[in-house]
Tab-separated table of C-alpha atoms and ligand atoms in Angstrom:
chain	number	residue	atom	x	y	z
A	1	UNK	CA	0.306	-0.377	0.116
A	2	UNK	CA	1.300	3.678	-0.475
A	3	UNK	CA	2.036	5.923	2.338
A	4	UNK	CA	-0.369	8.171	0.831
A	5	UNK	CA	-3.186	5.289	1.121
A	6	UNK	CA	-2.436	4.999	4.767
A	7	UNK	CA	-2.274	8.371	5.274
A	8	UNK	CA	-5.660	8.214	4.769
A	9	UNK	CA	-6.857	5.047	6.547
A	10	UNK	CA	-4.776	7.025	9.419
A	11	UNK	CA	-6.734	10.254	8.668
A	12	UNK	CA	-10.019	8.413	9.359
A	13	UNK	CA	-9.301	6.857	12.334
A	14	UNK	CA	-8.117	10.041	13.700
A	15	UNK	CA	-11.494	11.181	13.090
A	16	UNK	CA	-12.541	8.553	14.187
A	17	UNK	CA	-11.048	8.919	17.311
A	18	UNK	CA	-12.066	12.521	18.242
A	19	UNK	CA	-15.846	12.503	16.777
A	20	UNK	CA	-16.397	9.670	19.439
A	21	UNK	CA	-13.904	11.746	22.220
A	22	UNK	CA	-16.564	14.737	21.597
A	23	UNK	CA	-19.088	12.830	21.807
A	24	UNK	CA	-20.285	13.354	17.911
A	25	UNK	CA	-22.779	10.562	16.276
A	26	UNK	CA	-22.022	8.225	13.898
A	27	UNK	CA	-23.752	9.652	11.338
A	28	UNK	CA	-21.562	12.671	11.647
A	29	UNK	CA	-18.726	10.334	11.449
A	30	UNK	CA	-19.688	8.608	7.906
A	31	UNK	CA	-20.576	12.415	5.759
A	32	UNK	CA	-16.378	13.334	7.038
A	33	UNK	CA	-14.642	10.217	6.602
A	34	UNK	CA	-14.684	10.694	2.886
A	35	UNK	CA	-14.685	13.693	0.623
A	36	UNK	CA	-18.205	15.319	-1.062
A	37	UNK	CA	-16.704	15.397	-4.696
A	38	UNK	CA	-13.547	14.058	-6.283
A	39	UNK	CA	-12.768	14.680	-9.908
A	40	UNK	CA	-10.038	13.122	-11.272
A	41	UNK	CA	-8.726	13.857	-14.691
A	42	UNK	CA	-6.333	12.880	-18.103
A	43	UNK	CA	-5.091	16.359	-19.428
A	44	UNK	CA	-3.955	16.169	-22.942
A	45	UNK	CA	-0.492	18.866	-23.667
A	46	UNK	CA	1.423	18.647	-26.823
A	47	UNK	CA	4.649	18.894	-26.124
A	48	UNK	CA	7.053	21.265	-27.549
A	49	UNK	CA	8.362	18.153	-29.507
A	50	UNK	CA	5.455	17.645	-31.356
A	51	UNK	CA	4.367	14.763	-29.154
A	52	UNK	CA	1.502	14.915	-26.535
A	53	UNK	CA	1.621	13.843	-22.962
A	54	UNK	CA	-1.317	13.208	-20.586
A	55	UNK	CA	-1.251	14.569	-17.474
A	56	UNK	CA	-3.265	12.665	-14.683
A	57	UNK	CA	-5.770	15.687	-12.236
A	58	UNK	CA	-7.150	15.643	-9.071
A	59	UNK	CA	-9.413	18.001	-7.321
A	60	UNK	CA	-11.338	17.042	-4.443
A	61	UNK	CA	-13.846	19.246	-2.606
A	62	UNK	CA	-14.506	17.482	1.351
A	63	UNK	CA	-16.984	19.752	2.921
A	64	UNK	CA	-19.723	21.931	2.020
A	65	UNK	CA	-21.329	22.243	5.543
A	66	UNK	CA	-19.447	25.609	6.200
A	67	UNK	CA	-18.956	26.691	2.566
A	68	UNK	CA	-17.557	26.278	-0.624
A	69	UNK	CA	-14.670	23.963	-0.761
A	70	UNK	CA	-10.650	25.994	-0.173
A	71	UNK	CA	-7.613	24.659	-0.730
A	72	UNK	CA	-4.437	24.659	-3.331
A	73	UNK	CA	-3.442	22.829	-6.283
A	74	UNK	CA	-0.151	20.595	-6.314
A	75	UNK	CA	2.338	19.946	-9.269
A	76	UNK	CA	4.460	17.615	-8.211
A	77	UNK	CA	4.878	14.105	-9.226
A	78	UNK	CA	4.529	12.573	-5.908
A	79	UNK	CA	0.592	13.291	-6.207
A	80	UNK	CA	-2.365	10.226	-5.344
A	81	UNK	CA	-5.631	10.386	-5.695
A	82	UNK	CA	-5.128	9.153	-1.640
A	83	UNK	CA	-3.124	12.646	-1.636
A	84	UNK	CA	-5.953	14.646	-2.439
A	85	UNK	CA	-8.264	12.931	-0.386
A	86	UNK	CA	-5.932	13.019	2.343
A	87	UNK	CA	-5.501	16.903	1.921
A	88	UNK	CA	-8.720	18.458	1.599
A	89	UNK	CA	-9.968	16.639	4.256
A	90	UNK	CA	-7.185	18.705	6.580
A	91	UNK	CA	-8.174	21.844	4.411
A	92	UNK	CA	-11.549	21.564	5.534
A	93	UNK	CA	-9.811	21.327	9.150
A	94	UNK	CA	-7.813	23.983	8.513
A	95	UNK	CA	-10.465	26.125	7.897
A	96	UNK	CA	-12.867	25.771	10.145
A	97	UNK	CA	-10.492	25.898	12.721
A	98	UNK	CA	-9.715	29.454	11.918
A	99	UNK	CA	-13.982	29.757	12.208
A	100	UNK	CA	-14.294	30.752	8.014
A	101	UNK	CA	-17.194	30.089	5.995
A	102	UNK	CA	-15.347	27.955	4.064
A	103	UNK	CA	-15.229	24.023	3.116
A	104	UNK	CA	-11.752	21.914	2.386
A	105	UNK	CA	-10.538	21.867	-0.973
A	106	UNK	CA	-7.047	20.223	-2.767
A	107	UNK	CA	-5.697	19.201	-6.289
A	108	UNK	CA	-3.304	18.196	-7.679
A	109	UNK	CA	-1.495	17.575	-11.132
A	110	UNK	CA	0.972	14.563	-11.379
A	111	UNK	CA	3.768	16.188	-13.246
A	112	UNK	CA	7.323	17.641	-12.384
A	113	UNK	CA	6.761	21.246	-13.078
A	114	UNK	CA	11.211	21.661	-13.833
A	115	UNK	CA	10.436	19.099	-17.067
A	116	UNK	CA	8.228	21.072	-18.633
A	117	UNK	CA	9.080	24.320	-21.136
A	118	UNK	CA	7.241	27.725	-19.656
A	119	UNK	CA	4.527	26.959	-22.603
A	120	UNK	CA	3.953	24.127	-21.582
A	121	UNK	CA	3.215	24.795	-18.252
A	122	UNK	CA	1.232	27.610	-19.235
A	123	UNK	CA	-0.586	24.884	-21.259
A	124	UNK	CA	-1.473	22.359	-18.838
A	125	UNK	CA	-2.704	25.172	-16.302
A	126	UNK	CA	-4.997	25.524	-18.561
A	127	UNK	CA	-6.251	22.061	-19.335
A	128	UNK	CA	-6.563	21.939	-15.871
A	129	UNK	CA	-9.251	24.627	-15.594
A	130	UNK	CA	-11.128	23.297	-18.570
A	131	UNK	CA	-10.979	19.750	-16.911
A	132	UNK	CA	-12.812	21.380	-13.962
A	133	UNK	CA	-14.700	24.394	-14.804
A	134	UNK	CA	-17.665	23.103	-14.046
A	135	UNK	CA	-16.661	22.561	-10.383
A	136	UNK	CA	-15.261	25.845	-9.714
A	137	UNK	CA	-16.265	29.073	-8.734
A	138	UNK	CA	-16.148	31.655	-5.941
A	139	UNK	CA	-19.532	29.772	-4.521
A	140	UNK	CA	-18.216	26.617	-5.232
A	141	UNK	CA	-14.876	25.674	-5.153
A	142	UNK	CA	-11.970	28.516	-4.711
A	143	UNK	CA	-8.516	27.024	-5.702
A	144	UNK	CA	-4.937	28.548	-4.994
A	145	UNK	CA	-1.474	27.700	-4.469
A	146	UNK	CA	0.551	24.595	-3.260
A	147	UNK	CA	3.468	22.861	-3.807
A	148	UNK	CA	5.361	24.119	-7.294
A	149	UNK	CA	2.469	26.717	-7.509
A	150	UNK	CA	2.424	29.943	-7.587
A	151	UNK	CA	0.218	33.406	-8.661
A	152	UNK	CA	1.989	32.993	-12.067
A	153	UNK	CA	-0.266	29.621	-12.283
A	154	UNK	CA	-3.082	31.525	-10.528
A	155	UNK	CA	-2.399	34.207	-13.567
A	156	UNK	CA	-2.932	31.918	-15.684
A	157	UNK	CA	-5.912	30.047	-14.109
A	158	UNK	CA	-7.954	33.362	-13.945
A	159	UNK	CA	-7.622	33.734	-17.319
A	160	UNK	CA	-8.696	30.368	-18.565
A	161	UNK	CA	-11.981	30.062	-15.874
A	162	UNK	CA	-12.657	33.528	-17.330
A	163	UNK	CA	-12.466	33.042	-21.076
A	164	UNK	CA	-14.370	29.421	-20.623
A	165	UNK	CA	-17.275	31.334	-18.612
A	166	UNK	CA	-18.762	33.873	-21.007
A	167	UNK	CA	-15.799	36.716	-19.813
A	168	UNK	CA	-17.810	36.947	-16.276
A	169	UNK	CA	-15.034	38.334	-14.471
A	170	UNK	CA	-14.918	36.550	-11.197
A	171	UNK	CA	-11.454	36.349	-10.361
A	172	UNK	CA	-12.725	35.358	-6.586
A	173	UNK	CA	-12.541	32.135	-8.624
A	174	UNK	CA	-8.766	31.754	-7.595
A	175	UNK	CA	-6.924	33.128	-4.700
A	176	UNK	CA	-2.929	34.079	-4.855
A	177	UNK	CA	-3.113	35.982	-7.076
A	178	UNK	CA	-0.641	37.793	-8.345
A	179	UNK	CA	-0.892	41.891	-6.898
A	180	UNK	CA	-1.535	43.076	-9.968
A	181	UNK	CA	-3.980	41.222	-10.650
A	182	UNK	CA	-6.692	40.879	-7.717
A	183	UNK	CA	-4.425	39.002	-5.378
A	184	UNK	CA	-3.715	40.242	-1.191
A	185	UNK	CA	-0.798	42.257	0.278
A	186	UNK	CA	0.794	40.286	2.161
A	187	UNK	CA	-0.389	36.686	0.593
A	188	UNK	CA	3.080	35.386	-0.413
A	189	UNK	CA	4.600	36.282	3.124
A	190	UNK	CA	1.491	34.933	5.154
A	191	UNK	CA	1.541	31.048	5.817
A	192	UNK	CA	5.936	31.417	7.045
A	193	UNK	CA	4.246	34.125	8.898
A	194	UNK	CA	1.685	32.403	10.239
A	195	UNK	CA	4.005	29.655	11.618
A	196	UNK	CA	6.236	31.805	12.908
A	197	UNK	CA	3.284	33.774	15.095
A	198	UNK	CA	2.050	29.789	15.927
A	199	UNK	CA	5.450	29.597	17.276
A	200	UNK	CA	5.923	32.583	19.538
A	201	UNK	CA	2.539	32.337	21.048
A	202	UNK	CA	4.003	28.670	22.368
A	203	UNK	CA	7.195	30.393	23.378
A	204	UNK	CA	5.017	32.924	25.332
A	205	UNK	CA	2.915	30.150	27.089
A	206	UNK	CA	5.475	28.476	28.023
A	207	UNK	CA	7.341	31.842	29.011
A	208	UNK	CA	9.945	31.515	26.977
A	209	UNK	CA	11.582	34.357	24.670
A	210	UNK	CA	12.093	32.859	21.368
A	211	UNK	CA	16.053	34.795	20.786
A	212	UNK	CA	19.232	32.142	20.796
A	213	UNK	CA	16.301	29.435	20.174
A	214	UNK	CA	17.417	27.077	18.301
A	215	UNK	CA	15.782	25.806	14.785
A	216	UNK	CA	16.180	23.265	11.816
A	217	UNK	CA	13.845	23.770	8.839
A	218	UNK	CA	13.327	21.141	5.991
A	219	UNK	CA	12.286	22.287	3.380
A	220	UNK	CA	13.277	26.510	1.852
A	221	UNK	CA	10.188	26.741	-0.407
A	222	UNK	CA	7.484	29.540	-0.066
A	223	UNK	CA	6.279	28.664	3.018
A	224	UNK	CA	9.949	27.518	4.512
A	225	UNK	CA	11.881	30.700	3.478
A	226	UNK	CA	9.253	33.241	5.222
A	227	UNK	CA	8.915	31.238	8.271
A	228	UNK	CA	12.733	31.402	8.399
A	229	UNK	CA	12.931	34.226	7.691
A	230	UNK	CA	10.754	36.297	11.059
A	231	UNK	CA	12.078	33.517	13.166
A	232	UNK	CA	15.206	35.077	12.465
A	233	UNK	CA	14.348	38.156	12.656
A	234	UNK	CA	13.116	37.754	16.647
A	235	UNK	CA	16.206	36.334	17.443
A	236	UNK	CA	15.894	32.578	16.798
A	237	UNK	CA	19.269	30.913	14.852
A	238	UNK	CA	18.479	29.088	12.220
A	239	UNK	CA	21.173	25.669	12.643
A	240	UNK	CA	20.094	23.530	10.087
A	241	UNK	CA	18.199	23.756	6.782
A	242	UNK	CA	17.326	20.107	5.103
A	243	UNK	CA	15.791	19.498	1.129
A	244	UNK	CA	16.540	17.527	-2.249
A	245	UNK	CA	18.816	18.656	-3.811
A	246	UNK	CA	16.988	19.899	-7.381
A	247	UNK	CA	20.010	19.807	-9.261
A	248	UNK	CA	20.176	15.584	-8.122
A	249	UNK	CA	16.362	14.606	-7.823
A	250	UNK	CA	15.887	12.316	-4.844
A	251	UNK	CA	18.884	12.555	-3.512
A	252	UNK	CA	18.232	15.046	-0.082
A	253	UNK	CA	20.999	15.896	2.310
A	254	UNK	CA	21.241	18.894	4.825
A	255	UNK	CA	23.643	21.548	5.333
A	256	UNK	CA	24.919	22.649	9.465
A	257	UNK	CA	26.146	25.616	11.120
A	258	UNK	CA	26.779	25.742	15.282
A	259	UNK	CA	27.262	29.590	14.142
A	260	UNK	CA	23.799	30.004	12.243
A	261	UNK	CA	23.121	29.622	8.825
A	262	UNK	CA	22.468	33.425	6.737
A	263	UNK	CA	19.018	33.006	5.341
A	264	UNK	CA	20.153	35.859	1.997
A	265	UNK	CA	22.904	33.793	1.332
A	266	UNK	CA	20.592	30.454	1.052
A	267	UNK	CA	18.334	32.135	-1.090
A	268	UNK	CA	20.850	33.807	-2.964
A	269	UNK	CA	22.070	30.324	-3.536
A	270	UNK	CA	18.840	29.208	-4.430
A	271	UNK	CA	18.234	31.416	-6.920
A	272	UNK	CA	21.751	31.146	-8.639
A	273	UNK	CA	22.372	27.417	-8.897
A	274	UNK	CA	19.137	26.174	-7.682
A	275	UNK	CA	19.606	24.330	-5.077
A	276	UNK	CA	19.698	26.788	-0.923
A	277	UNK	CA	22.049	23.746	-0.027
A	278	UNK	CA	24.529	25.018	-2.885
A	279	UNK	CA	26.581	27.088	0.498
A	280	UNK	CA	28.733	26.775	3.166
A	281	UNK	CA	28.797	24.460	6.643
A	282	UNK	CA	28.998	20.835	7.427
A	283	UNK	CA	26.985	18.819	5.149
A	284	UNK	CA	24.601	16.306	7.280
A	285	UNK	CA	22.640	12.758	6.516
A	286	UNK	CA	18.328	13.370	6.713
A	287	UNK	CA	19.119	11.051	9.644
A	288	UNK	CA	21.552	13.626	11.811
A	289	UNK	CA	19.542	16.095	10.820
A	290	UNK	CA	16.410	15.477	12.143
A	291	UNK	CA	18.657	13.935	15.251
A	292	UNK	CA	20.400	17.711	15.542
A	293	UNK	CA	20.463	19.091	18.878
A	294	UNK	CA	17.686	22.596	18.455
A	295	UNK	CA	14.512	23.685	20.623
A	296	UNK	CA	12.437	23.859	17.259
A	297	UNK	CA	11.917	21.359	14.553
A	298	UNK	CA	10.099	22.512	11.873
A	299	UNK	CA	8.810	20.545	9.056
A	300	UNK	CA	8.201	22.895	5.931
A	301	UNK	CA	8.224	20.359	2.980
A	302	UNK	CA	6.415	17.859	1.737
A	303	UNK	CA	3.937	14.718	3.531
A	304	UNK	CA	5.228	11.228	5.797
A	305	UNK	CA	8.855	12.420	6.612
A	306	UNK	CA	9.140	12.368	10.448
A	307	UNK	CA	8.238	8.656	10.657
A	308	UNK	CA	8.991	5.466	12.728
A	309	UNK	CA	12.306	4.967	11.939
A	310	UNK	CA	13.015	8.838	12.903
A	311	UNK	CA	11.041	10.360	14.998
A	312	UNK	CA	12.510	7.909	17.986
A	313	UNK	CA	16.195	10.388	17.669
A	314	UNK	CA	14.756	13.486	17.880
A	315	UNK	CA	15.883	15.840	20.576
A	316	UNK	CA	13.848	19.088	19.446
A	317	UNK	CA	11.583	19.859	22.261
A	318	UNK	CA	8.967	21.341	19.795
A	319	UNK	CA	7.646	19.937	16.682
A	320	UNK	CA	6.150	21.848	14.083
A	321	UNK	CA	4.340	21.164	11.056
A	322	UNK	CA	4.968	23.806	8.777
A	323	UNK	CA	4.400	21.568	5.625
A	324	UNK	CA	0.600	19.122	5.658
A	325	UNK	CA	1.359	16.043	6.894
A	326	UNK	CA	4.784	15.924	7.884
A	327	UNK	CA	4.477	13.568	10.487
A	328	UNK	CA	3.179	9.356	10.240
A	329	UNK	CA	1.076	8.286	12.810
A	330	UNK	CA	3.292	6.306	13.670
A	331	UNK	CA	6.123	9.029	14.413
A	332	UNK	CA	3.542	11.347	16.041
A	333	UNK	CA	3.308	7.984	18.730
A	334	UNK	CA	6.747	8.244	19.851
A	335	UNK	CA	7.317	11.949	20.196
A	336	UNK	CA	3.744	11.239	21.876
A	337	UNK	CA	5.184	8.868	24.626
A	338	UNK	CA	8.792	11.169	24.606
A	339	UNK	CA	6.665	14.059	25.582
A	340	UNK	CA	7.310	16.590	22.515
A	341	UNK	CA	4.845	18.829	21.577
A	342	UNK	CA	3.701	19.446	18.418
A	343	UNK	CA	1.971	22.102	16.753
A	344	UNK	CA	-0.825	20.420	14.095
A	345	UNK	CA	-0.628	21.654	10.712
A	346	UNK	CA	-3.711	22.748	10.375
A	347	UNK	CA	-2.491	25.527	12.940
A	348	UNK	CA	0.766	25.546	12.044
A	349	UNK	CA	0.035	26.716	8.400
A	350	UNK	CA	-3.469	28.117	8.520
A	351	UNK	CA	-1.408	31.941	7.518
A	352	UNK	CA	-2.239	30.799	4.300
A	353	UNK	CA	-6.083	29.628	3.380
A	354	UNK	CA	-6.344	32.999	6.159
A	355	UNK	CA	-4.974	35.701	4.008
A	356	UNK	CA	-6.674	33.699	0.601
A	357	UNK	CA	-9.972	34.158	2.494
A	358	UNK	CA	-9.121	38.386	2.895
A	359	UNK	CA	-7.913	38.182	-0.758
A	360	UNK	CA	-11.782	36.211	-1.348
A	361	UNK	CA	-13.363	39.117	0.014
A	362	UNK	CA	-10.941	42.314	-1.339
A	363	UNK	CA	-12.352	40.218	-4.243
A	364	UNK	CA	-15.775	39.993	-4.238
A	365	UNK	CA	-16.167	43.632	-2.525
A	366	UNK	CA	-14.037	45.133	-4.854
A	367	UNK	CA	-12.591	47.070	-1.891
A	368	UNK	CA	-8.737	46.446	-1.051
A	369	UNK	CA	-7.044	46.203	1.954
A	370	UNK	CA	-3.214	48.169	3.186
A	371	UNK	CA	-0.287	45.545	3.989
A	372	UNK	CA	-0.811	46.602	7.730
A	373	UNK	CA	-4.678	45.535	7.475
A	374	UNK	CA	-3.781	42.730	6.532
A	375	UNK	CA	-0.969	42.008	8.837
A	376	UNK	CA	-2.756	42.740	11.773
A	377	UNK	CA	-5.796	40.402	11.221
A	378	UNK	CA	-3.824	38.008	10.765
A	379	UNK	CA	-1.850	37.937	13.783
A	380	UNK	CA	-5.561	38.798	15.081
A	381	UNK	CA	-7.116	35.825	13.652
A	382	UNK	CA	-4.870	33.146	14.148
A	383	UNK	CA	-4.195	34.482	17.938
A	384	UNK	CA	-7.457	32.803	18.659
A	385	UNK	CA	-7.677	30.206	16.927
A	386	UNK	CA	-4.003	28.992	18.361
A	387	UNK	CA	-5.385	30.528	22.050
A	388	UNK	CA	-8.721	28.098	21.601
A	389	UNK	CA	-6.196	25.367	21.026
A	390	UNK	CA	-4.499	25.718	23.760
A	391	UNK	CA	-7.630	26.125	26.118
A	392	UNK	CA	-8.894	23.111	24.566
A	393	UNK	CA	-6.090	21.118	25.161
A	394	UNK	CA	-6.613	21.479	28.206
A	395	UNK	CA	-9.859	20.890	28.636
A	396	UNK	CA	-9.982	17.128	27.112
A	397	UNK	CA	-6.707	16.835	28.328
A	398	UNK	CA	-5.371	15.881	24.665
A	399	UNK	CA	-2.411	17.223	22.114
A	400	UNK	CA	-2.718	19.960	19.899
A	401	UNK	CA	-3.747	18.008	16.807
A	402	UNK	CA	-6.035	15.881	18.614
A	403	UNK	CA	-7.706	19.524	20.580
A	404	UNK	CA	-7.681	21.058	17.067
A	405	UNK	CA	-9.965	18.285	15.543
A	406	UNK	CA	-12.219	18.687	17.868
A	407	UNK	CA	-12.601	22.788	17.124
A	408	UNK	CA	-13.075	21.888	13.455
A	409	UNK	CA	-14.998	19.399	13.917
A	410	UNK	CA	-17.722	20.893	16.167
A	411	UNK	CA	-18.368	23.363	14.044
A	412	UNK	CA	-18.807	21.419	10.815
A	413	UNK	CA	-20.593	19.233	12.809
A	414	UNK	CA	-23.092	21.918	14.416
A	415	UNK	CA	-23.726	23.030	10.741
A	416	UNK	CA	-24.634	19.919	9.598
A	417	UNK	CA	-27.193	19.517	11.746
A	418	UNK	CA	-28.539	23.212	11.611
A	419	UNK	CA	-28.691	21.745	7.105
A	420	UNK	CA	-30.988	18.821	8.557
A	421	UNK	CA	-27.855	16.667	7.235
A	422	UNK	CA	-27.735	14.552	10.524
B	1	LIG	N1	-2.002	25.406	0.115
B	1	LIG	C1	-2.396	25.940	0.953
B	1	LIG	C2	-2.744	25.088	2.401
B	1	LIG	O1	-2.385	23.994	2.244
B	1	LIG	C3	-3.502	27.270	0.620
B	1	LIG	C4	-4.990	27.261	0.591
B	1	LIG	C5	-5.580	28.028	-0.137
B	1	LIG	O2	-4.512	29.620	0.503
B	1	LIG	O3	-6.657	28.148	-0.578
B	1	LIG	O4	-3.322	25.341	3.270
């Protein structure tokens, strides 16, 4: 069985466990255990060499109980049907945890976008919108960026959508757009800023300062790089990064420096050489990276990277899921045993979809906010969710993931009852 399949089964187990703990009915569990709708498509693209290739694609809308589906689209070779099911379910929990009037969605295309030319990438992006056109829209399902997708791709998506729908200028169908075409200020930094906020709040709670706190970061994409930036600005020290070696796919390693790595230099290396790992420092293996003696360990890349093979060696006193689903069920059981607190993905990385929601509001209202307004509102809205998770964890004597699940599920359950579905 694939890891994504296991992950889906484990997520269902977790949903059941939390439903039982909070006293929700079997009928409720029967609704939320599977997404409401999944589209599977094969998208043909005429390649530059004259051949035609087809790419498998998916879009899952997990729940419409609280509002239109919302969530990113990833372009990655590791995308599977089960993975989008897992990730769309997590999105339902994430938006509900923030108290947003949205449901969960996620999409993906099985592709390595680095192997496509610019023209092929645009054709694939437009083909994806053609495949899901009848199932998206500001009040139906609102896609956004995710792994390997960005504002540029959202531009292609939006343009194709408008062309397909008689020129109706519904730019609120997508978020994460460039600010030059209706995107929100603060959206690009939002996820990393939110990861930083959760860590800051946790440190406040335990009465510690972030000054001098050390951290290790896996992944230096949009989420990882901004997380590192805000943490370092607040006095924390980045001791190591770990990443795929983009110049040698299938291999990954880390770079460590006990004096602290320079974020500017990492960004520069990534821009100039294609790999953030081309910096000075000691080369370390993946296993050495996860076993580093740091205060905070932040997986900010893909799923299932902390599992039974490495969780036992973790020395960090806090694990923060900046990526979606980076810790497996078995990995989490080990962390629980070792009493290492974990800030779950649906809280830690919720800043992205939160500011996406602000973008959606701005597009629909036609009135735009300045950066300070976005930043202050994000701080306030995420601060509330973080406090609620801490309080629920104490009330039910459960870990932060279970607390976050209880809060999210209770809002979805209430809405389903009010709609007469259960
Ligand atoms: N892909 C991001 C996530 O996993 C953002 C989704 C969005 O903005 O809709 O939360």
